[in-house]
Short mmCIF file of C-alpha atoms in Angstrom, two decimals:
data_model
loop_
_atom_site.label_atom_id
_atom_site.label_comp_id
_atom_site.label_asym_id
_atom_site.label_seq_id
_atom_site.Cartn_x
_atom_site.Cartn_y
_atom_site.Cartn_z
CA GLY I 45 0.00 0.00 0.00
CA ALA I 46 0.87 3.65 -0.16
CA GLY I 47 1.52 3.93 3.55
CA VAL I 48 1.59 1.97 6.79
CA SER I 49 -1.93 1.05 7.86
CA GLN I 50 -2.89 0.29 11.44
CA SER I 51 -6.17 -0.94 12.83
CA PRO I 52 -8.15 -0.24 14.84
CA SER I 53 -7.39 3.46 15.20
CA ASN I 54 -8.94 3.46 18.66
CA LYS I 55 -9.59 0.62 21.07
CA VAL I 56 -11.22 0.76 24.49
CA THR I 57 -11.04 -2.46 26.46
CA GLU I 58 -11.75 -3.65 29.94
CA LYS I 59 -8.92 -4.54 32.25
CA GLY I 60 -8.08 -8.22 31.93
CA LYS I 61 -9.24 -8.60 28.33
CA ASP I 62 -6.94 -9.53 25.44
CA VAL I 63 -6.46 -7.17 22.47
CA GLU I 64 -4.97 -7.56 19.01
CA LEU I 65 -3.52 -4.65 17.09
CA ARG I 66 -2.82 -4.95 13.38
CA CYS I 67 -0.16 -3.38 11.18
CA ASP I 68 0.01 -3.54 7.39
CA PRO I 69 3.42 -2.21 6.28
CA ILE I 70 4.43 -0.66 2.99
CA SER I 71 4.71 -3.30 0.33
CA GLY I 72 8.32 -4.41 -0.13
CA HIS I 73 9.55 -3.07 3.20
CA THR I 74 11.48 -5.87 4.87
CA ALA I 75 11.73 -4.29 8.32
CA LEU I 76 8.78 -3.74 10.69
CA TYR I 77 8.83 -2.19 14.14
CA TRP I 78 6.40 -1.71 17.01
CA TYR I 79 6.74 1.19 19.44
CA ARG I 80 4.43 2.59 22.06
CA GLN I 81 4.03 6.18 23.14
CA SER I 82 2.43 7.36 26.34
CA LEU I 83 0.87 10.83 26.41
CA GLY I 84 3.53 13.49 25.97
CA GLN I 85 6.35 10.97 26.09
CA GLY I 86 8.91 9.54 23.70
CA LEU I 87 8.70 6.35 21.73
CA GLU I 88 9.42 3.11 23.57
CA PHE I 89 10.72 0.26 21.42
CA LEU I 90 8.80 -3.00 21.67
CA ILE I 91 9.78 -5.43 18.89
CA TYR I 92 11.53 -5.48 15.51
CA PHE I 93 11.14 -7.84 12.54
CA GLN I 94 13.75 -7.96 9.77
CA GLY I 95 13.01 -10.22 6.81
CA ASN I 96 13.03 -13.87 7.80
CA SER I 97 15.33 -13.37 10.79
CA ALA I 98 14.20 -14.08 14.34
CA PRO I 99 12.53 -10.94 15.74
CA ASP I 100 14.25 -8.72 18.29
CA LYS I 101 11.84 -8.93 21.24
CA SER I 102 14.09 -7.14 23.71
CA GLY I 103 11.66 -4.24 24.22
CA LEU I 104 8.56 -6.23 25.15
CA PRO I 105 7.70 -5.14 28.72
CA SER I 106 6.26 -8.45 29.91
CA ASP I 107 5.23 -11.91 28.74
CA ARG I 108 1.70 -10.57 28.27
CA PHE I 109 2.97 -8.95 25.07
CA SER I 110 3.65 -10.91 21.90
CA ALA I 111 3.83 -10.18 18.19
CA GLU I 112 4.00 -12.09 14.97
CA ARG I 113 4.55 -11.23 11.36
CA THR I 114 2.97 -13.48 8.77
CA GLY I 115 4.42 -13.95 5.29
CA GLY I 116 6.89 -11.13 5.84
CA SER I 117 4.05 -8.62 5.65
CA VAL I 118 1.19 -8.04 8.10
CA SER I 119 2.01 -7.99 11.80
CA THR I 120 -0.21 -8.44 14.84
CA LEU I 121 0.68 -7.24 18.33
CA THR I 122 -1.24 -9.10 21.03
CA ILE I 123 -1.59 -7.92 24.60
CA GLN I 124 -3.06 -10.47 26.99
CA ARG I 125 -4.82 -9.67 30.27
CA THR I 126 -4.56 -5.93 29.64
CA GLN I 127 -3.69 -3.61 32.52
CA GLN I 128 -4.33 0.11 32.87
CA GLU I 129 -0.64 0.85 32.43
CA ASP I 130 -0.90 -0.63 28.94
CA SER I 131 -2.92 2.43 27.87
CA ALA I 132 -0.88 4.22 25.19
CA VAL I 133 -0.64 4.80 21.47
CA TYR I 134 0.88 1.81 19.74
CA LEU I 135 2.81 2.81 16.64
CA CYS I 136 3.95 0.55 13.85
CA ALA I 137 6.63 1.53 11.34
CA SER I 138 8.29 -0.08 8.37
CA SER I 139 11.45 0.61 6.41
CA PRO I 140 13.22 -0.84 3.39
CA GLY I 141 15.76 -2.28 5.81
CA THR I 142 18.57 -0.39 4.16
CA ALA I 143 20.87 1.67 6.33
CA GLY I 144 20.13 5.37 6.27
CA TYR I 145 16.50 5.21 5.23
CA GLY I 146 13.93 6.53 7.63
CA TYR I 147 10.97 4.78 9.08
CA THR I 148 7.44 5.33 7.78
CA PHE I 149 5.04 5.27 10.70
CA GLY I 150 1.38 4.38 10.74
CA SER I 151 -1.12 6.62 12.48
CA GLY I 152 -1.17 4.33 15.50
CA THR I 153 -3.74 2.57 17.63
CA ARG I 154 -4.83 4.47 20.73
CA LEU I 155 -5.45 1.83 23.38
CA THR I 156 -7.41 2.72 26.51
CA VAL I 157 -7.78 0.14 29.25
CA VAL I 158 -10.62 0.91 31.66
CA GLY Z 10 22.66 0.51 25.78
CA GLN Z 11 21.74 3.86 24.34
CA SER Z 12 20.13 6.99 25.73
CA LEU Z 13 19.47 10.27 23.95
CA GLU Z 14 18.82 13.53 25.77
CA GLN Z 15 17.08 16.57 24.35
CA PRO Z 16 15.36 19.61 25.88
CA SER Z 17 11.70 19.04 26.70
CA GLU Z 18 10.45 22.33 25.31
CA VAL Z 19 11.60 25.23 23.10
CA THR Z 20 9.73 28.40 22.18
CA ALA Z 21 10.53 30.69 19.24
CA VAL Z 22 8.85 33.34 17.12
CA GLU Z 23 7.72 33.07 13.54
CA GLY Z 24 10.53 33.78 11.06
CA ALA Z 25 13.28 33.03 13.57
CA ILE Z 26 15.88 30.26 13.66
CA VAL Z 27 15.82 27.57 16.33
CA GLN Z 28 18.28 24.82 17.21
CA ILE Z 29 17.23 21.63 19.00
CA ASN Z 30 20.12 19.78 20.57
CA CYS Z 31 20.52 16.07 21.15
CA THR Z 32 23.28 14.41 23.16
CA TYR Z 33 23.70 10.71 23.37
CA GLN Z 34 25.46 8.03 25.34
CA THR Z 35 25.78 4.84 23.47
CA SER Z 36 27.92 1.97 22.48
CA GLY Z 37 27.97 0.99 18.83
CA PHE Z 38 26.42 4.22 17.63
CA TYR Z 39 25.93 4.39 13.87
CA GLY Z 40 23.94 7.51 13.01
CA LEU Z 41 21.39 10.09 14.13
CA SER Z 42 17.90 10.63 12.74
CA TRP Z 43 15.28 13.31 13.35
CA TYR Z 44 11.51 12.94 13.29
CA GLN Z 45 8.67 15.45 13.51
CA GLN Z 46 5.35 14.67 15.17
CA HIS Z 47 2.33 16.97 15.21
CA ASP Z 48 -0.20 16.51 18.00
CA GLY Z 49 -2.28 13.42 17.32
CA GLY Z 50 -0.23 12.54 14.26
CA ALA Z 51 2.36 9.97 13.31
CA PRO Z 52 6.09 10.74 13.50
CA THR Z 53 7.50 11.64 10.10
CA PHE Z 54 11.12 11.28 9.03
CA LEU Z 55 13.07 14.52 8.57
CA SER Z 56 16.75 13.68 8.19
CA TYR Z 57 19.54 11.23 8.85
CA ASN Z 58 23.24 11.85 9.58
CA ALA Z 59 25.47 8.83 9.11
CA LEU Z 60 28.67 10.90 9.09
CA ASP Z 61 29.89 13.99 10.88
CA GLY Z 62 28.81 17.27 9.39
CA LEU Z 63 25.77 19.13 8.21
CA GLU Z 64 22.90 17.79 6.12
CA GLU Z 65 20.55 20.37 4.62
CA THR Z 66 17.00 19.79 3.42
CA GLY Z 67 15.20 23.00 2.63
CA ARG Z 68 14.54 25.00 5.80
CA PHE Z 69 15.76 22.12 7.97
CA SER Z 70 19.38 21.15 8.61
CA SER Z 71 20.81 18.46 10.85
CA PHE Z 72 24.31 18.21 12.28
CA LEU Z 73 26.30 15.38 13.86
CA SER Z 74 29.58 15.33 15.75
CA ARG Z 75 30.57 11.82 16.80
CA SER Z 76 33.57 13.01 18.79
CA ASP Z 77 31.25 15.12 20.95
CA SER Z 78 28.35 12.58 20.97
CA TYR Z 79 26.16 15.47 19.92
CA GLY Z 80 23.83 16.51 17.17
CA TYR Z 81 21.27 19.17 16.47
CA LEU Z 82 18.33 20.01 14.25
CA LEU Z 83 18.24 23.56 12.89
CA LEU Z 84 14.98 25.03 11.69
CA GLN Z 85 15.13 28.29 9.73
CA GLU Z 86 12.43 30.78 8.76
CA LEU Z 87 10.10 29.28 11.33
CA GLN Z 88 6.45 28.96 10.40
CA MET Z 89 3.47 28.35 12.67
CA LYS Z 90 3.07 24.90 11.13
CA ASP Z 91 6.49 23.96 12.52
CA SER Z 92 4.92 23.78 16.00
CA ALA Z 93 5.31 20.11 16.80
CA SER Z 94 7.44 17.66 18.77
CA TYR Z 95 10.85 16.76 17.40
CA PHE Z 96 12.61 13.51 18.26
CA CYS Z 97 16.20 12.55 17.75
CA ALA Z 98 16.84 8.84 17.32
CA GLY Z 99 19.98 6.73 17.21
CA ARG Z 100 20.79 3.55 15.36
CA THR Z 101 22.38 0.96 17.60
CA ASN Z 102 23.22 -1.86 15.22
CA ASN Z 103 24.65 -1.38 11.75
CA ALA Z 104 23.40 -4.81 10.70
CA GLY Z 105 19.85 -3.78 11.49
CA ASN Z 106 17.89 -0.55 11.54
CA MET Z 107 16.31 -0.38 14.98
CA LEU Z 108 16.14 3.12 16.45
CA THR Z 109 16.16 4.32 20.04
CA PHE Z 110 14.30 7.62 20.41
CA GLY Z 111 14.95 10.58 22.67
CA GLY Z 112 12.15 11.95 24.84
CA GLY Z 113 11.22 14.62 22.30
CA THR Z 114 11.35 18.42 22.21
CA ARG Z 115 8.09 20.30 21.98
CA LEU Z 116 8.57 23.36 19.76
CA MET Z 117 6.07 26.18 20.09
CA VAL Z 118 6.21 28.84 17.39
CA LYS Z 119 4.57 32.13 18.35
CA PRO Z 120 3.45 34.92 15.99
#
């Protein structure tokens, strides 16, 4: 597609429920990243996929968080047993995977846990 | 590990020049990027410095000094639409492209 697409744009969920966030990267981009951003804060790295390599999961805050990328394209970030501190904007980005090129970010999913 | 420090807020007037600094502490540092984010919007890529020196793109320029672990974003002829948050970000692994972001600088441009 022309840009990075994320869905849903907004999600309100009850504490303890599971949520799935979807990211559709730019076609041909081999690298995909998930970040989260709390209100007025910087971007916190979560997970990074590069081609067929094993993902870098070093930023996932707990074992309630997981992500997969199917067919080297679409990615899903799953948060199990959501907590109020999980409330944030979850941003997905993709890049060609070539050094020096910038990320293209999606518009994010605003997650609110009540 | 890597950490990037930048001022939390900067205010300037329309038509002026403003410089947003970024200092970093890192091992295996490979380059500095800058992103712009308007309220409620997605971060958008502005520039990337792989080598020391100045990169110019229109009204925006970015500078990197590896010896000083320091970089800056320079915005000239400020316009109201430049009011946004600006993030510096560092690459930690030359084999990959994962970025660590600074906390962001909120720029307010006043008439």
